[in-house]
Coordinates of C-alpha atoms in Angstrom, one line a residue:
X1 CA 100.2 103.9 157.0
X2 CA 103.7 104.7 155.9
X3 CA 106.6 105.8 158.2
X4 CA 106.6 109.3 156.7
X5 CA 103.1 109.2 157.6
X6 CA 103.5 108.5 161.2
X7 CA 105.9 111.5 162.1
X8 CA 103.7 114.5 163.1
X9 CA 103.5 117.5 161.3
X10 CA 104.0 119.9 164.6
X11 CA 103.2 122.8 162.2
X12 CA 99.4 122.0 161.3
X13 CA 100.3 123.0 158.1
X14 CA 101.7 126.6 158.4
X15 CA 102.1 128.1 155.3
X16 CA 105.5 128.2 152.8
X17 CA 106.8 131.2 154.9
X18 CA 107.8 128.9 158.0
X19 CA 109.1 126.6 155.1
X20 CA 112.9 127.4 157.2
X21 CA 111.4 126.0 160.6
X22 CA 109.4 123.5 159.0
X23 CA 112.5 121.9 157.7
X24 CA 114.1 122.0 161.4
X25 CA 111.0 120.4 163.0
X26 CA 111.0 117.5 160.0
X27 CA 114.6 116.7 160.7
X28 CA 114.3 117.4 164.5
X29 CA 111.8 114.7 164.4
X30 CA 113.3 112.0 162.3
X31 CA 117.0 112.1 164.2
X32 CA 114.8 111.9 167.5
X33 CA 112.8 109.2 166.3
X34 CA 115.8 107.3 164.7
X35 CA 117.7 108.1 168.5
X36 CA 114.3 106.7 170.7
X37 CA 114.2 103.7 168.0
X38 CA 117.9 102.6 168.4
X39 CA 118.5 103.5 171.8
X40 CA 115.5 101.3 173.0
X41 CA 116.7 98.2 170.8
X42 CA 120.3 98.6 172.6
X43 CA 118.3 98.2 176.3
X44 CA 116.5 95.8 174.6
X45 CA 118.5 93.5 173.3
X46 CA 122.3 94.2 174.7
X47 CA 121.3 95.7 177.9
X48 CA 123.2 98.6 177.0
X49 CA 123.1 102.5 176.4
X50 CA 123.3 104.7 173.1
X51 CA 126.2 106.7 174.8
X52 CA 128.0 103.2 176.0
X53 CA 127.8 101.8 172.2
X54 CA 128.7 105.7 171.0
X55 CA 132.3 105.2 173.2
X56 CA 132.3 101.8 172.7
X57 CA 132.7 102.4 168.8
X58 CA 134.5 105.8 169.0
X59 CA 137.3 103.4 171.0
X60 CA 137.2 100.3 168.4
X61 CA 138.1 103.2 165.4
X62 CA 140.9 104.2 167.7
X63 CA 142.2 100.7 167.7
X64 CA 145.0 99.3 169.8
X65 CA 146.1 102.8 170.4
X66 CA 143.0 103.5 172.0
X67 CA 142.0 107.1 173.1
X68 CA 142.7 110.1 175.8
X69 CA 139.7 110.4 177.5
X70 CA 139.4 114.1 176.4
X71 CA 139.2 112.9 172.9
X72 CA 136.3 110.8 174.2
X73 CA 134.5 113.4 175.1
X74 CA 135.8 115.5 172.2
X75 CA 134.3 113.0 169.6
X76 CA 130.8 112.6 171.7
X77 CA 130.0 115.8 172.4
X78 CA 130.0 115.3 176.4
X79 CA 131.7 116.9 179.2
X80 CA 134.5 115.3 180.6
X81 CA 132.6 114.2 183.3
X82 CA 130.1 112.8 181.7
X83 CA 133.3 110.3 179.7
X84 CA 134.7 109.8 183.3
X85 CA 131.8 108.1 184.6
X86 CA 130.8 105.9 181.1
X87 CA 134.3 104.9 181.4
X88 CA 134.2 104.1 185.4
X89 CA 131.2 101.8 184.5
X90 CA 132.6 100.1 181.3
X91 CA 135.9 99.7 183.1
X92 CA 133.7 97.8 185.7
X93 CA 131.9 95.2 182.6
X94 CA 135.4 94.4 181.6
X95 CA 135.0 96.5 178.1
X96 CA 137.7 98.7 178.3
X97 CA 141.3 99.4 179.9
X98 CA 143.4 102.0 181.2
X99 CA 146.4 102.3 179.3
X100 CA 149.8 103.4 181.0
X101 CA 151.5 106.1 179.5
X102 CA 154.0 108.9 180.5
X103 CA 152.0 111.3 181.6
X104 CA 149.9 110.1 184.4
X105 CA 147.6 113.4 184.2
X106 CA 146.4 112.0 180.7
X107 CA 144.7 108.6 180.8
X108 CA 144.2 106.5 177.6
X109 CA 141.4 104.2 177.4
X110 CA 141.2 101.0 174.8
X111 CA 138.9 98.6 174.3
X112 CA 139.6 94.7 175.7
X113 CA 139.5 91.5 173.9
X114 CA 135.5 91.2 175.1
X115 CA 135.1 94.8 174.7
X116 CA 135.5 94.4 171.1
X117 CA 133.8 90.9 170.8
X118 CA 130.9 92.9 172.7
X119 CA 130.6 96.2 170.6
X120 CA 131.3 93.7 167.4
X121 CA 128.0 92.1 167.9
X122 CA 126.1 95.4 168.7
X123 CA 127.6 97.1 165.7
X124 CA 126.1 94.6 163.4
X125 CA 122.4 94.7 165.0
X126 CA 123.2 98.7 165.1
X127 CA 124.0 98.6 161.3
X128 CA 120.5 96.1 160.5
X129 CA 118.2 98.6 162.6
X130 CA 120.2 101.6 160.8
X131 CA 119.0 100.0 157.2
X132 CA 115.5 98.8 158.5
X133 CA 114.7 102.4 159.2
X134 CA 115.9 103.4 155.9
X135 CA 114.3 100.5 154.3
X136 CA 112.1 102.7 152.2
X137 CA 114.4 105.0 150.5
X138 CA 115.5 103.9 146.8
X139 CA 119.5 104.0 146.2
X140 CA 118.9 107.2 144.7
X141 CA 116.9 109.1 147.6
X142 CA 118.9 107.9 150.0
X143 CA 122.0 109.5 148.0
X144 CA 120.3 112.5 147.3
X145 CA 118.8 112.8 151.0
X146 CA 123.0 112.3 151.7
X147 CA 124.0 115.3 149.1
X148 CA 121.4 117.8 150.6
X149 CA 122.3 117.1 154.4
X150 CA 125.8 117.0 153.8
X151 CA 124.9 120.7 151.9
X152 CA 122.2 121.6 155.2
X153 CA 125.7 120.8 156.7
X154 CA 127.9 123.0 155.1
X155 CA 125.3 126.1 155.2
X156 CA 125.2 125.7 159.2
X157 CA 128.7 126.1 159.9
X158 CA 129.2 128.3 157.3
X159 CA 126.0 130.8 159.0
X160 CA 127.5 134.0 160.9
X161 CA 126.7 135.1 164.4
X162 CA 125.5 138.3 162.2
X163 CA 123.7 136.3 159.9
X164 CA 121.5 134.9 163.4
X165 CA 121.0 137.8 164.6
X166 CA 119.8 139.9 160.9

């Protein structure tokens, strides 16, 4: 049985008029299953979380300069909170610093010299599990799959409060 095959169809088939929310519940299902399938090989074989990797890489893009912590949580989608206790605990494993600055009320964050040996090595096993999933897309579906999202994309933030409620 194929991949495409497994996901199910939570629809049972509904007919070309729930074509709209057919879509949502395809793409709902592949991101979850793509989520479930990466964040379980991080526990698995890195002992780690999808939201540690997520600030470990947001902080190796940032680079020496590192990052304010509410640009953290900016870039992750989280609550400030949520970024002050991932940081707390990768702090603790030696990952990342506190950087001084001039304003005491803003604290940067960067990664250390094992921090960025560590999220090296996941980054690679995140970027073979990333093309294992999409092993069975041709060149071309894959870039054609990339034009229509990046479309699906520009449609969603271009849709009205109006437009949700019509």
């Amino acid at each position: 049985m194929s991949a495409a095959a497994a996901l199910p169809d939570r629809l049972g088939g509904a007919p070309d008029g729930k074509r709209s929310l057919r879509l949502w519940l395809r793409l709902l299902t592949c991101a979850t299953t793509i989520e479930r399938t990466i964040a379980q090989r991080l526990r698995d074989e890195f002992g780690s979380t999808l939201p540690r990797f997520d600030m470990l890489s947001a902080l190796d893009r940032a680079g020496e300069a590192g990052l304010t912590m509410g640009a953290v949580s900016r870039m992750l989608m989280v609550s400030n909170g949520n970024v002050t206790g991932l940081a707390a605990r990768l702090k603790a494993d030696g990952l990342i610093e506190a950087m001084s600055g001039t304003d005491r009320r803003v604290q940067r964050v960067r990664l250390t010299p094992p921090g960025r040996a560590r999220f090296a090595a996941m980054a690679i096993a995140h970027e073979r599990w990333i093309e294992a999933l999409f092993a069975d897309l041709t060149e071309a579906e894959a870039e054609a799959l990339t034009r229509l999202l990046e479309r699906t994309k520009g449609s969603l933030h271009a849709t009205t409060p109006e437009e949700l409620n019509g």
